[in-house]
Every structure is written in structure tokens, then in C-alpha cells.
Short mmCIF file of C-alpha atoms in Angstrom, two decimals:
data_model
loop_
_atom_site.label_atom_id
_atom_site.label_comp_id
_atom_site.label_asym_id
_atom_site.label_seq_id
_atom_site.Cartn_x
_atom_site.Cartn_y
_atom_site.Cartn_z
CA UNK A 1 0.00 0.00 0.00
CA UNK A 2 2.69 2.36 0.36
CA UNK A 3 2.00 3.66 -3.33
CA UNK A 4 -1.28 4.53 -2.91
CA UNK A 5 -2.48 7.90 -3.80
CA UNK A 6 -4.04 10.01 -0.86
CA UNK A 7 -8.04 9.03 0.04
CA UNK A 8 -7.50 5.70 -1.59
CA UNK A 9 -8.33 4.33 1.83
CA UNK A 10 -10.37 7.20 2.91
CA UNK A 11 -9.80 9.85 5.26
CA UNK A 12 -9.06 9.77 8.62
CA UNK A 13 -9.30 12.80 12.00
CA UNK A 14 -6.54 12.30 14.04
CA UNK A 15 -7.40 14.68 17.19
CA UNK A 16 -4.16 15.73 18.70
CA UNK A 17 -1.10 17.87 16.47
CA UNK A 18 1.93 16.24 19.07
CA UNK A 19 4.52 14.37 17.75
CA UNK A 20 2.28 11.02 18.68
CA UNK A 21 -0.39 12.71 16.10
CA UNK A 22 2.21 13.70 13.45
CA UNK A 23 3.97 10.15 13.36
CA UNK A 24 0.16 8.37 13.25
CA UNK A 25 -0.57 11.14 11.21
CA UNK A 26 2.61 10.23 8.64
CA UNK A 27 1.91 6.75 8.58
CA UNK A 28 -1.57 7.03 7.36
CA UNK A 29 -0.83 9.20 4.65
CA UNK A 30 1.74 6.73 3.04
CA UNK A 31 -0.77 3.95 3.84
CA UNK A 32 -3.40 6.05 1.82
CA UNK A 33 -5.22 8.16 3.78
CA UNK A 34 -6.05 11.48 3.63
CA UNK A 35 -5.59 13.12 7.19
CA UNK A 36 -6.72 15.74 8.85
CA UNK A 37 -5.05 16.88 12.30
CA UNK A 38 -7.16 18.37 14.27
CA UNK A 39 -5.56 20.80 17.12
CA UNK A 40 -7.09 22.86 20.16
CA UNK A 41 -3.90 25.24 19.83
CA UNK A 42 -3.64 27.72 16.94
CA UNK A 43 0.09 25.54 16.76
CA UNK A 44 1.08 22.19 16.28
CA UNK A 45 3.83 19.89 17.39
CA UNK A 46 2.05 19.73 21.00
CA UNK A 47 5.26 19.40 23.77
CA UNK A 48 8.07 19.93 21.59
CA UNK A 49 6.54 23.68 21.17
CA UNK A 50 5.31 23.95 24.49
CA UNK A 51 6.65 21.46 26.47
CA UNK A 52 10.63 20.67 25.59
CA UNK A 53 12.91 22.91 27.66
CA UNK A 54 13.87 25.85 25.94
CA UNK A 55 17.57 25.20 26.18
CA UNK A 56 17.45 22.17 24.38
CA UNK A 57 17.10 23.26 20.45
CA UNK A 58 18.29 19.98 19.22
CA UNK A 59 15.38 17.95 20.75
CA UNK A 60 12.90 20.59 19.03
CA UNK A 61 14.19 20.00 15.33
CA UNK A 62 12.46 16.79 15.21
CA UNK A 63 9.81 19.16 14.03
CA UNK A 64 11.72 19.24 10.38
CA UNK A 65 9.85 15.79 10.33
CA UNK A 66 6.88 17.07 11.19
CA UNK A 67 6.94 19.48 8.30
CA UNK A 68 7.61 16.59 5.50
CA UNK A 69 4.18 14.84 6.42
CA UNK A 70 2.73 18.30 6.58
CA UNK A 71 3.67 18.55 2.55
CA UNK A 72 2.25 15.39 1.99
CA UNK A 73 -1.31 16.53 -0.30
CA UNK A 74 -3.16 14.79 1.41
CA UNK A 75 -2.44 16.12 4.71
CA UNK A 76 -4.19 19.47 6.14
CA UNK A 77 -4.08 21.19 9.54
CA UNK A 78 -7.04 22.63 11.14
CA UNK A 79 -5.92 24.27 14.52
CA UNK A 80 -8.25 26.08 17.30
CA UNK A 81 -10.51 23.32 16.93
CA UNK A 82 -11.60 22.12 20.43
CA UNK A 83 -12.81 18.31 20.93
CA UNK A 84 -15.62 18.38 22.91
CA UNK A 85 -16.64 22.17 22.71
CA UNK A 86 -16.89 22.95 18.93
CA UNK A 87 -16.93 18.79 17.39
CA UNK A 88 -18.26 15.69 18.95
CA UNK A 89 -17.27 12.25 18.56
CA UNK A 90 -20.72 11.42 16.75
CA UNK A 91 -20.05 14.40 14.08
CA UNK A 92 -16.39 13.10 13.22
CA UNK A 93 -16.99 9.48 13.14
CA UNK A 94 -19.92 10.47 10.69
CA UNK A 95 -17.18 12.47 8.58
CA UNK A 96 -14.33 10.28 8.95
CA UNK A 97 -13.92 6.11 8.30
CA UNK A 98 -11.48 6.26 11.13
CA UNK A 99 -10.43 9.07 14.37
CA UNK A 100 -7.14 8.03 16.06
CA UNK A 101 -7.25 10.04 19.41
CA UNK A 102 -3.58 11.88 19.92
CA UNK A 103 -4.40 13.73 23.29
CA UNK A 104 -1.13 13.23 25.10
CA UNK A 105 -1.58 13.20 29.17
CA UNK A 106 -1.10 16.83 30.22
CA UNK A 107 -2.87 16.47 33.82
CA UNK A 108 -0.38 16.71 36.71
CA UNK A 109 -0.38 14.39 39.40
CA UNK A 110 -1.26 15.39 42.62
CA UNK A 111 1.06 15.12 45.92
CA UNK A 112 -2.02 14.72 48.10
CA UNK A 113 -0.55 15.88 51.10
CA UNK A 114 -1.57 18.99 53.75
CA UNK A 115 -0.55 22.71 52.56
CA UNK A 116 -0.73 21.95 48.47
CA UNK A 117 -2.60 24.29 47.66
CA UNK A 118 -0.82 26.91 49.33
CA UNK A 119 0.82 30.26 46.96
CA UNK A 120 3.92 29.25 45.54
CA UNK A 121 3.20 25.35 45.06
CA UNK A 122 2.53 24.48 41.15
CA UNK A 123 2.53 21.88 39.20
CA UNK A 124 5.37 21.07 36.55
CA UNK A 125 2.68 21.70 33.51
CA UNK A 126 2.13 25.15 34.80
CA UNK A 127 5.49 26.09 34.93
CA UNK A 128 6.74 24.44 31.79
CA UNK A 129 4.08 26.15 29.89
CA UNK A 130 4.56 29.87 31.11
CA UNK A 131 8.29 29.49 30.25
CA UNK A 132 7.36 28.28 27.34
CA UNK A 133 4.84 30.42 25.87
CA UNK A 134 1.95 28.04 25.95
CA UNK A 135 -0.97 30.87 25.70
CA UNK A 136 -3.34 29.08 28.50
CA UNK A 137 -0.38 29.59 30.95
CA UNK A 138 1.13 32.97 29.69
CA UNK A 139 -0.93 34.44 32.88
CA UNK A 140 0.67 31.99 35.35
CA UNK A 141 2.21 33.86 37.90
CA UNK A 142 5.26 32.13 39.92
CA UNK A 143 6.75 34.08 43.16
CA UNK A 144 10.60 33.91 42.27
CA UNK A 145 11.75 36.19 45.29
CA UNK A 146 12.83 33.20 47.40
CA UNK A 147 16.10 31.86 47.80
CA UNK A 148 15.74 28.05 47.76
CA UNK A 149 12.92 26.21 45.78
CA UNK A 150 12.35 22.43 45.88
CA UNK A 151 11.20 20.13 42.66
CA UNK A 152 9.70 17.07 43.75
CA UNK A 153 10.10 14.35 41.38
CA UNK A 154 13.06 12.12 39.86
CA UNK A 155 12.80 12.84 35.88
CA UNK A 156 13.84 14.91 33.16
CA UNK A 157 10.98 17.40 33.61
CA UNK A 158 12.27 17.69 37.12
CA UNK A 159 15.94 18.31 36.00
CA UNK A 160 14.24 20.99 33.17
CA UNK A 161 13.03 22.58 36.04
CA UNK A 162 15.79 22.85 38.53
CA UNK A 163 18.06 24.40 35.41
CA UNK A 164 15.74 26.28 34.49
CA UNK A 165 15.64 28.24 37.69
CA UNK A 166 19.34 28.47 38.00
CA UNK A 167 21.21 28.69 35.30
CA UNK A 168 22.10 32.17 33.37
CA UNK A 169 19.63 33.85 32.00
CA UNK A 170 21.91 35.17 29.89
CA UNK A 171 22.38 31.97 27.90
CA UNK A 172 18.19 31.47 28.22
CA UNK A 173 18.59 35.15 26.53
CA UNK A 174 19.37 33.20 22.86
CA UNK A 175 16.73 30.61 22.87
CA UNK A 176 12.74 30.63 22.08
CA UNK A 177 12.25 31.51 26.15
CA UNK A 178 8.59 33.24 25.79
CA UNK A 179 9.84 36.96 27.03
CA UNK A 180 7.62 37.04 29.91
CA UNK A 181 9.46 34.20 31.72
CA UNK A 182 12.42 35.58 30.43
CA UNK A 183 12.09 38.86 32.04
CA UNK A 184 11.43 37.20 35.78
CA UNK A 185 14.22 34.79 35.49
CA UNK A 186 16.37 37.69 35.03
CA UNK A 187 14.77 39.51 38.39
CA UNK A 188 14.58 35.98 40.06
CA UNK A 189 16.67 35.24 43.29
CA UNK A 190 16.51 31.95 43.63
CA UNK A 191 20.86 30.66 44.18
CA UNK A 192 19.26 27.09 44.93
CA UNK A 193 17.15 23.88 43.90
CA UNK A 194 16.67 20.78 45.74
CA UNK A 195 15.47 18.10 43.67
CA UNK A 196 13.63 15.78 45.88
CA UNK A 197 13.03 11.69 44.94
CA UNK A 198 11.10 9.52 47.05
CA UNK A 199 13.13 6.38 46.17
CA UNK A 200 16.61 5.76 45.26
CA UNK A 201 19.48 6.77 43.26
CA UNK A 202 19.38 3.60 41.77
CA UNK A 203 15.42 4.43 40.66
CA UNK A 204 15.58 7.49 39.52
CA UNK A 205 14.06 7.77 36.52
CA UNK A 206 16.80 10.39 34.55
CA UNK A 207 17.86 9.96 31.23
CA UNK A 208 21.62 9.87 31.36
CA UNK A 209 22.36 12.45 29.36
CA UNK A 210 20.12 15.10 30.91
CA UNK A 211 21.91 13.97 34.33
CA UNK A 212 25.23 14.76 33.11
CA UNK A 213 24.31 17.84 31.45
CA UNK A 214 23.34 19.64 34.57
CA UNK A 215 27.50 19.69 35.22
CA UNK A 216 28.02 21.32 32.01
CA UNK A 217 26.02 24.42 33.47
CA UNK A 218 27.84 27.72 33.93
CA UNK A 219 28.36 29.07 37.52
CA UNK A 220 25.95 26.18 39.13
CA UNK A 221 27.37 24.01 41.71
CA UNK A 222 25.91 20.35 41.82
CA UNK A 223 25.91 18.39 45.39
CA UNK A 224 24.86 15.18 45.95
CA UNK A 225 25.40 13.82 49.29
CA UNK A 226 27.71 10.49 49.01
CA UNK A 227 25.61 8.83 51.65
CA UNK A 228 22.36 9.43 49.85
CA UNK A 229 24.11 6.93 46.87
CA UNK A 230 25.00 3.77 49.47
CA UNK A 231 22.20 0.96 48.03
CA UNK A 232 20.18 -0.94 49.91
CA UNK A 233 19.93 -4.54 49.24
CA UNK A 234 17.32 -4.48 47.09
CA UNK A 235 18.59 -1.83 45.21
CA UNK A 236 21.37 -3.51 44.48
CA UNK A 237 19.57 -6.68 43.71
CA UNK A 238 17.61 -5.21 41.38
CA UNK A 239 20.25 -3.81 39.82
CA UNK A 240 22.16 -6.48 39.20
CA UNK A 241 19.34 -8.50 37.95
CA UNK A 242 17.67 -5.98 35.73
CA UNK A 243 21.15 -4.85 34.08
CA UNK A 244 19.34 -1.43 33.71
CA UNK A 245 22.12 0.63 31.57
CA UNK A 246 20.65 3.58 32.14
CA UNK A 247 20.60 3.13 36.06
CA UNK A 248 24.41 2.13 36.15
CA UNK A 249 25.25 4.86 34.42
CA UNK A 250 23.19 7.67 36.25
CA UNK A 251 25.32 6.07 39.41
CA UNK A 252 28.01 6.31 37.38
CA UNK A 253 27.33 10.30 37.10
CA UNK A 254 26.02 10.78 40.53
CA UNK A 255 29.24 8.93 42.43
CA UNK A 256 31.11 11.76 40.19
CA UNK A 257 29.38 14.37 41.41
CA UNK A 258 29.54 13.44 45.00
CA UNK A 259 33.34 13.17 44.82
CA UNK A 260 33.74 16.59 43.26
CA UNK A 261 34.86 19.24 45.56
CA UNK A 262 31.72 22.56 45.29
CA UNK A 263 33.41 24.79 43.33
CA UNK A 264 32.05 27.76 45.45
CA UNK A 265 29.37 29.26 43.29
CA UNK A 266 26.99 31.00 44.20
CA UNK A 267 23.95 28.60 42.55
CA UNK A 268 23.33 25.26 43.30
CA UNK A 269 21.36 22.03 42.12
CA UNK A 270 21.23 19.40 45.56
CA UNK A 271 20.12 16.25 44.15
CA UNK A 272 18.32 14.54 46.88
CA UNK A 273 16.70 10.54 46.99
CA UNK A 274 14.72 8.04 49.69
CA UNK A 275 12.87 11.62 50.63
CA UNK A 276 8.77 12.08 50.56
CA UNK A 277 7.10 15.33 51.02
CA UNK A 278 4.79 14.89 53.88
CA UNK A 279 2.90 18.73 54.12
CA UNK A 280 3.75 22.17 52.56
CA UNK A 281 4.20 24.34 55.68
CA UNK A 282 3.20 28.20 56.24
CA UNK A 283 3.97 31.13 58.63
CA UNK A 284 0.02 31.65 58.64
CA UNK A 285 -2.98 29.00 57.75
CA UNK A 286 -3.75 30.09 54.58
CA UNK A 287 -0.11 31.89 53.75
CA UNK A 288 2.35 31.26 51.01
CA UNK A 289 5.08 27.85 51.39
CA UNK A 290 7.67 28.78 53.67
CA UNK A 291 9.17 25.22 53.46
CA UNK A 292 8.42 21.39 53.16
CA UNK A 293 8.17 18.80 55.59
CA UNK A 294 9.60 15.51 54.68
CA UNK A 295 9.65 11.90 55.76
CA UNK A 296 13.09 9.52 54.64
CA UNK A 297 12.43 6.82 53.34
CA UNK A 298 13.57 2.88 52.59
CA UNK A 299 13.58 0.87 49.56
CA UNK A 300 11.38 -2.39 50.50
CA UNK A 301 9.26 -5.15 48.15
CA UNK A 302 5.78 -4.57 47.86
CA UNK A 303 3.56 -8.19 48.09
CA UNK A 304 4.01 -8.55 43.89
CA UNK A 305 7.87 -8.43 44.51
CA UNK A 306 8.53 -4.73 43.45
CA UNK A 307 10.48 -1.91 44.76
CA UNK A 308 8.61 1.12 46.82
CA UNK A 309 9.90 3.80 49.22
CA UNK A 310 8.09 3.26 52.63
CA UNK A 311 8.33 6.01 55.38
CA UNK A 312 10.57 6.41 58.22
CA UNK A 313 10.18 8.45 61.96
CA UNK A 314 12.99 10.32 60.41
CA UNK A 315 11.93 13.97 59.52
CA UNK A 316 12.97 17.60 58.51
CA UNK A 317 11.99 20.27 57.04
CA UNK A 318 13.35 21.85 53.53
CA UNK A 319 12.61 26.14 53.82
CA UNK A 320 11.77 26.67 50.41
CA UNK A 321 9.50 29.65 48.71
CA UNK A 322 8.84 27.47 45.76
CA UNK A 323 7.68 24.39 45.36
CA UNK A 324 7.13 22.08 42.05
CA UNK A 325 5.43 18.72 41.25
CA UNK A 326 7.10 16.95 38.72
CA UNK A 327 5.35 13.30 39.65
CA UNK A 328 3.81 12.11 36.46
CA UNK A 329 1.10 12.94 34.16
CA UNK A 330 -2.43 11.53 33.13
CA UNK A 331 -4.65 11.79 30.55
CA UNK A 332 -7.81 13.77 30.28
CA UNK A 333 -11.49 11.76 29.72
CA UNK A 334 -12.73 12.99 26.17
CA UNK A 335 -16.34 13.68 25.96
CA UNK A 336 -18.43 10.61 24.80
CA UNK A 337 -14.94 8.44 24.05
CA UNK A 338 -14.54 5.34 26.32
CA UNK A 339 -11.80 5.88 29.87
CA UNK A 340 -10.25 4.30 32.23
CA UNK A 341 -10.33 6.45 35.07
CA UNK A 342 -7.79 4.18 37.35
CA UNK A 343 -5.13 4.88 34.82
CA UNK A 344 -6.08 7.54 32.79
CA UNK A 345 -6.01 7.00 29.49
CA UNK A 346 -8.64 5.28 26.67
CA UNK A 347 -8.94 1.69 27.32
CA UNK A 348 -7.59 0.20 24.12
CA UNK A 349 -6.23 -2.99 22.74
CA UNK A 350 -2.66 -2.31 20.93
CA UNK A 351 -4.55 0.91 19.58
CA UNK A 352 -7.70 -0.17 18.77
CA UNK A 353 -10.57 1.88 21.09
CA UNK A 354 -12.21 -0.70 23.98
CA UNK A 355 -15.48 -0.05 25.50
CA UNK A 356 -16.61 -0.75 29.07
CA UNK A 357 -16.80 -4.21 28.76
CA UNK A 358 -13.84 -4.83 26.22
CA UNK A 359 -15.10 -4.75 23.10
CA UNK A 360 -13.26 -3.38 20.40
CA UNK A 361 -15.16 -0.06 18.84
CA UNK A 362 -14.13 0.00 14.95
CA UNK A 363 -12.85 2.78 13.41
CA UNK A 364 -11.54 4.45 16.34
CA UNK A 365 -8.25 3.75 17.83
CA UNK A 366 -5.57 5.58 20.28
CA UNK A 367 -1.72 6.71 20.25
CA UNK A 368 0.82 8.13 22.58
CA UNK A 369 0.36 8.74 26.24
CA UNK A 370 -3.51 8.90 25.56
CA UNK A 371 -3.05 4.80 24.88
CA UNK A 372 -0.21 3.72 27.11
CA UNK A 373 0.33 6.81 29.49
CA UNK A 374 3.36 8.82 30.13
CA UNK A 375 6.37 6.90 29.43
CA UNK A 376 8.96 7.34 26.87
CA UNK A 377 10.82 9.88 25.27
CA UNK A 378 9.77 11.47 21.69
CA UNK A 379 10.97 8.82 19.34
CA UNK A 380 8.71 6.33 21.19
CA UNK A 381 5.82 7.47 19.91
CA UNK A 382 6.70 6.49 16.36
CA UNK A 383 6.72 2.82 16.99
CA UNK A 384 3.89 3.66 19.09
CA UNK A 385 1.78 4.97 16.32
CA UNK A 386 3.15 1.73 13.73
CA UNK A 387 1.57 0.01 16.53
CA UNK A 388 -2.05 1.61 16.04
CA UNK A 389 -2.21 1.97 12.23
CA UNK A 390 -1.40 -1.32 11.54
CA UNK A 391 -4.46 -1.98 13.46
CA UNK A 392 -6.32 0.82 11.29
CA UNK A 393 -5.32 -1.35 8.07
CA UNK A 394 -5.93 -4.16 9.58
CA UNK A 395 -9.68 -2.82 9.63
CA UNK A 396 -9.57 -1.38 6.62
CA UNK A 397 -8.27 -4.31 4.45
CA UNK A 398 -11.31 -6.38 6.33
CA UNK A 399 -14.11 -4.08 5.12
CA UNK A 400 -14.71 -2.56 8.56
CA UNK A 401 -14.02 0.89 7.58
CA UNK A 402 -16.78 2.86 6.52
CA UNK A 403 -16.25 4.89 3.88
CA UNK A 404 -15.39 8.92 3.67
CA UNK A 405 -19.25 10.27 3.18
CA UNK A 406 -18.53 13.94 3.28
CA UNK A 407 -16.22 15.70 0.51
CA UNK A 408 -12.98 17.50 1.59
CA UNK A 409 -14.32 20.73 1.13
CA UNK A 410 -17.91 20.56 3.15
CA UNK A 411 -15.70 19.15 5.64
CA UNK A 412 -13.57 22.35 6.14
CA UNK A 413 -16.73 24.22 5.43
CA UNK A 414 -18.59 22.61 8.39
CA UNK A 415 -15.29 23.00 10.55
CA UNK A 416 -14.67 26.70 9.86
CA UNK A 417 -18.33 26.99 11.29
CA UNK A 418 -17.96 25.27 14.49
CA UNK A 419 -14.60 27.07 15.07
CA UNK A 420 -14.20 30.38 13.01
CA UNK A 421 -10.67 30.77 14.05
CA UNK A 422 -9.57 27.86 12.19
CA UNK A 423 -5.97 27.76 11.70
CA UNK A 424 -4.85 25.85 8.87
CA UNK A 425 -1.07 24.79 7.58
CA UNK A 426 -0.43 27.60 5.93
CA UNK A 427 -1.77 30.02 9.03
CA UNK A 428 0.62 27.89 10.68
CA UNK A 429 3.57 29.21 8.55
CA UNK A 430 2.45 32.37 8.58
CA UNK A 431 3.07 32.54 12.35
CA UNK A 432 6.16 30.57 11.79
CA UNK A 433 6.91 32.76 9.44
CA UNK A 434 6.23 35.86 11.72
CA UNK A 435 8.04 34.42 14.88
CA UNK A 436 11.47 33.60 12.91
CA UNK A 437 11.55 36.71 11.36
CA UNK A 438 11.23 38.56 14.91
CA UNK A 439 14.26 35.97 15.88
CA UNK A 440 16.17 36.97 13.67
CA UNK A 441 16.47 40.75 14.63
CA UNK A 442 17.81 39.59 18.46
CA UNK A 443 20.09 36.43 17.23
CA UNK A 444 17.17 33.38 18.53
CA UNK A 445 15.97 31.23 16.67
CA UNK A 446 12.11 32.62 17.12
CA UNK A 447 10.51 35.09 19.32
CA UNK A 448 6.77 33.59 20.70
CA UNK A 449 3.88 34.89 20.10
CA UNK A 450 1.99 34.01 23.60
CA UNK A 451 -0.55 35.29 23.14
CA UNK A 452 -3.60 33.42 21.44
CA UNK A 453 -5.53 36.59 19.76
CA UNK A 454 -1.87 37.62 18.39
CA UNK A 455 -1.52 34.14 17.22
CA UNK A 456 -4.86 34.30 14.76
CA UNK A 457 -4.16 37.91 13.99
CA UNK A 458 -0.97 36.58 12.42
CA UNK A 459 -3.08 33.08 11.01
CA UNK A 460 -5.48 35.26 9.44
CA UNK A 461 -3.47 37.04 7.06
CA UNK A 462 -3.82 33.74 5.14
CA UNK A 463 -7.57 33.61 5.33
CA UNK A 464 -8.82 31.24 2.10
CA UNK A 465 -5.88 29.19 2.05
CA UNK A 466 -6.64 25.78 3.16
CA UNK A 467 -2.87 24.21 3.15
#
């Protein structure tokens, strides 16, 4: 099938323009779909816009991929269309023979403990987003006056975080930083971050290379305490048996870090395990965090045989004027689409959708953290998505597929109704366009626009184009 030409099959809605929707999205196409992405944002490419750190330009060029399925003819964009609000599920499976759900898992998990919801706790997604320019968070407002902040979790987002808050802004200064953040990191006065892990070093869940980068920063001391690193037997067991590369080497990096003299600057990243946050305290009841209260913890085996962090007496208390939750994501229930509340995502076997009681529901199907929840880095969502469109052909090669009722053009007709706005591909460009050019004038390699009404401005300036 691979030379088909585009609607041979059909056309499919994938709802979601992340990298899981792009790679589904690219797959289909050289199957022989036609596709149309459908995004809530006026941009696409979902975390790699607005989620990637900022210093970390090579991870966002995957989006030069993106851009050679977007060229494909039978591909088209229609962005600041809202699931839910401006489409049902009944209205696209009545204009589609198959909608592959590519919603990603952009709730953050909750600490559940006393003092949360106290000023100056946030979760990750909050943060990540206002330094990033997401436009529903360019109105978050983070106290940076303090002198310490803690980041509770043990993964890259958590690392993002801490070097986010510490390193130069000067350096932040030539990225895609949305202005705004820029402009408080540069008034901040935050000189530490204590990056907090409720199990061990041996669990932390760190790519390697984001671990060793944090020595590579500029005036930023990193401590790690050599006792925190001593494993406990079943640590070590598990190590041994699992042969987890990625563990051995994070040691690796940690034991070097431990044995390196503090260099005596004035910032610092204190990389901290076998600690849970037990309440956010206050000077007053209802007052901002003045610091966190934590239990230490030991590595035990739960009744199935796995490792967990169980509590200690032994407690202390972190001052800190910040704090942020980096402790995993879930997905959001879509109206009318079958969930599974316990582990939020869409109940789904290898892709296809699953209703209450199992059964598979044809012609819709499920990728990326929406299907299997967050784990991964970018380039699993590829094999991911082979995953669920095999399962798509699969369907379509047995006759289940209905076929494409509605023509291309009511279809964007009927869209640009529901949702006026309507970005497509090339109001897409024009705000690339628009945001490089501004880039260009300071030396980065774009300049955000944050703003959502200054993102369709810009869009609209291609009104009647529909690529």
C-alpha cells in the first residue's frame, strides 16, 4: 500500500497535532489516507513547542519531520478546533472512516498531602508552559523572590526545572524563552534547587544524558550527598538483575558528582533521593510555602515483589518559597470516548478503542500517552503509532471501515463553522513565518507569540488558504 495515492483508503481525524499525532498522522498518509489533524492550539507539534525545555534546540528540530508529512497533499491542519466544545465524537466518526485520538496526558499528578494548595506550590505543567509560551499559561504567575525552591520528582521534567531556575539567563537570553518568563528569570533570586526523589538513586528515573548535562552548566554548583548513593539490598539486587544501563550509568554520574569538591558558586542544584514530602508548611494558615516537611524513606518489596519507598520516623523540614510537582502525568477523559479512570487514558487494545466491557469499537483507535500513558521519550511514539495503524489497516483491508461520506471541502466548510478561528497549515507558517523573522532581529531562533488573539491575527493574514 505504500503507493497509494491520498483518500485511496479514505480519510481519517486524528485529534491531537503532538509528535504522537504527526507520526500516526505520517503513517496514514503513506498507507493512503487522507488526514486531517485536528488541534485545540492555533500551533502544532504539542510538547516539543510547548513542552521541551527551551535550552534544548536539538530535541525541538524533530519538528523538520513534522513538516515533510505536513507537505504530503493529502495532509491538512485545522488548529483552534476544540474536541468536545466545537466537534463531537458522533459528528467526526460520521465524517471520517477512522479518528485516532492523539491527546497526550497533560494532567499533573497530585502530591495529596496537607498545605498543596498553598501560593507558591505548582505543578510542573504550569510552569513548563509559562516558560514556554503556551498561551493558557502565559498568565501563570510564579513568586521567584525566594532563595531556595524544591522540585519534587526524579525525571527529566524535574531536572528541566531545577536548570531552568538556576542557570544564566543570559544563555536562556538566545533561545525561544517566551519573554515574559524571560524577564522574571532575570529579576529571580533563587541561588538554589533541591530536587527531591522519594526512592533511590538507583530508581531514579533520569535519562543519562540530561543527568550529566546539569555539570556542564555555567556558575551552578551540583551536590549530591555520598551517603544518599549507598544501596540498599534491594537496590542492588535489582540492579544487578535488571542490568538497567541507564541506572548504572546515572550512578556512574552521581558517584562523580559526590566526589567533586563545590566549586564555590553561588547557585546550586542538591540532588536529593529516599525523601517524601509529607505537608507544605506556612507562617500563617492560609499563607504562602515557607518550606516542606519531609519523611526519609527505605527501599522495600511490595507483596508482587517490586520496589517502593516506605516512610521512616525520620523527619525535617526543607525552607523553600517554591515548590514544584514533577510526579507524572495523566490523561484527560474525552467527551463521549470510552476511559479508564484508574489509569487515565482510553482503554484500548494495541490501539484499537475498547469499550466498558472490552469490546473493540471499529474505526476508532488511540496513540501516545492517551493509549499507554506517560512513558517514553519522543521517538517512542513512532513505533507507538506503527503500533495503532497497523491496526487501522488491519480494519480497513477487512471491510470494517466505513467509507469517507462527506467531501474534503464541506468538511472544512462545516469545521470553519464550528470554530471560526480555524488555523490551517499555511496560518501555521504564517506565524512561523512571523516568529522567525522577529528571531532573527535579536540572534534566537524565534521570538513567541503568547498570546492566542496575536496568534490568529498573524493566522489570518492567510484567510482562504486551506494548506
Amino acid at each position: 500500500m505504500s503507493g497509494a495515492i491520498p483518500h485511496e483508503l479514505g480519510r481519517a481525524a486524528v485529534i491531537g497535532g503532538g509528535p504522537s499525532g504527526f507520526y500516526a498522522a505520517d503513517q496514514l498518509l503513506k498507507a493512503g489516507f487522507g488526514v486531517d489533524v485536528l488541534e485545540a492550539l492555533p500551533t502544532p507539534f504539542g510538547l516539543v513547542r510547548a513542552g521541551v525545555a527551551p535550552d534544548h534546540p536539538k530535541i525541538k528540530s524533530v519538528t523538520r519531520v513534522y513538516e515533510t508529512t505536513a507537505n504530503h497533499p493529502g495532509f491538512r491542519l485545522f488548529g483552534g478546533v476544540r474536541f468536545g466544545r466545537d466537534v463531537s465524537r458522533r459528528e467526526l466518526r460520521e465524517r471520517y472512516c477512522a479518528v485516532v485520538y492523539a491527546t497526550g496526558a497533560l494532567s499533573a499528578q497530585r502530591l495529596d498531602i496537607p498545605g498543596e494548595e498553598r501560593t507558591g506550590s505548582h505543578p510542573a505543567t504550569d510552569f513548563v508552559g509559562w516558560y514556554n509560551g503556551h498561551p493558557d499559561f502565559t498568565l501563570r504567575s510564579f513568586d521567584l523572590s525566594c532563595e531556595r525552591a524544591a522540585v519534587v520528582g526524579n525525571g527529566n521534567v524535574a531536572l528541566d526545572l531545577a536548570r531552568m531556575l538556576v542557570q544564566d539567563p543570559a544563555g536562556l537570553a538566545a533561545t525561544d524563552i517566551a519573554d515574559h518568563a524571560l524577564d522574571a528569570l532575570r529579576r529571580a533570586r533563587i541561588r538554589e534547587v533541591v530536587v527531591l526523589g522519594r526512592r533511590g538513586p538507583a530508581q531514579a528515573a533520569f535519562t543519562t544524558p540530561e543527568l550529566r548535562a546539569l555539570g556542564d552548566l555555567a556558575g551552578v554548583d551540583v551536590l549530591v550527598d555520598a551517603a544518599d548513593l549507598e544501596l540498599d539490598e534491594h537496590s542492588a539486587a535489582w540492579l544487578a538483575e535488571c542490568g538497567d544501563a541507564n541506572a548504572r550509568q546515572n550512578l556512574q554520574v552521581l558517584r562523580e558528582y559526590a566526589a567533586r569538591a563545590p566549586r564555590g558558586h553561588d547557585r546550586r542544584i542538591h540532588l536529593r533521593f529516599r525523601c517524601a514530602p509529607l505537608a507544605l508548611d506556612g507562617e500563617q494558615p492560609d499563607g504562602p510555602v515557607t518550606g516542606m516537611r519531609i519523611a526519609r524513606t527505605a527501599i522495600c518489596r511490595d507483596a508482587d515483589g517490586r520496589l517502593c519507598a516506605m516512610r521512616t520516623d525520620a523527619e525535617e523540614v526543607i525552607d523553600c518559597g517554591l515548590v514544584l510537582r514533577s510526579i507524572g502525568y495523566r490523561g484527560q477523559a474525552l467527551p463521549g470516548v470510552p476511559f479508564d479512570a484508574d489509569r487515565g487514558v482510553i482503554p484500548n487494545d494495541a490501539g484499537r478503542v475498547l469499550t466498558e466491557d472490552g469490546r473493540a469499537v471499529v474505526g476508532e483507535y488511540v496513540v501516545g500517552w492517551i493509549k499507554r500513558g506517560p512513558s517514553g521519550v519522543i521517538g517512542t511514539n513512532k513505533r507507538d503509532a506503527a503500533e495503532t495503524v497497523a491496526k487501522v489497516l488491519e480494519d480497513a483491508e477487512a471491510g470494517r471501515l466505513g467509507p469517507t461520506v462527506h467531501q474534503d471541502a464541506s468538511v472544512e466548510r462545516w469545521l470553519r463553522s464550528r470554530a471560526p478561528a480555524l488555523v490551517t497549515w499555511a496560518g501555521w507558517r504564517a506565524i512561523d513565518d512571523h516568529e522567525t523573522s522577529l528571531g532573527a532581529r535579536h540572534g534566537r531562533p524565534r521570538v513567541k507569540l503568547v498570546d492566542r488573539a496575536a496568534l490568529l491575527t498573524v493566522a489570518a493574514t492567510t484567510a482562504g488558504a486551506t494548506r
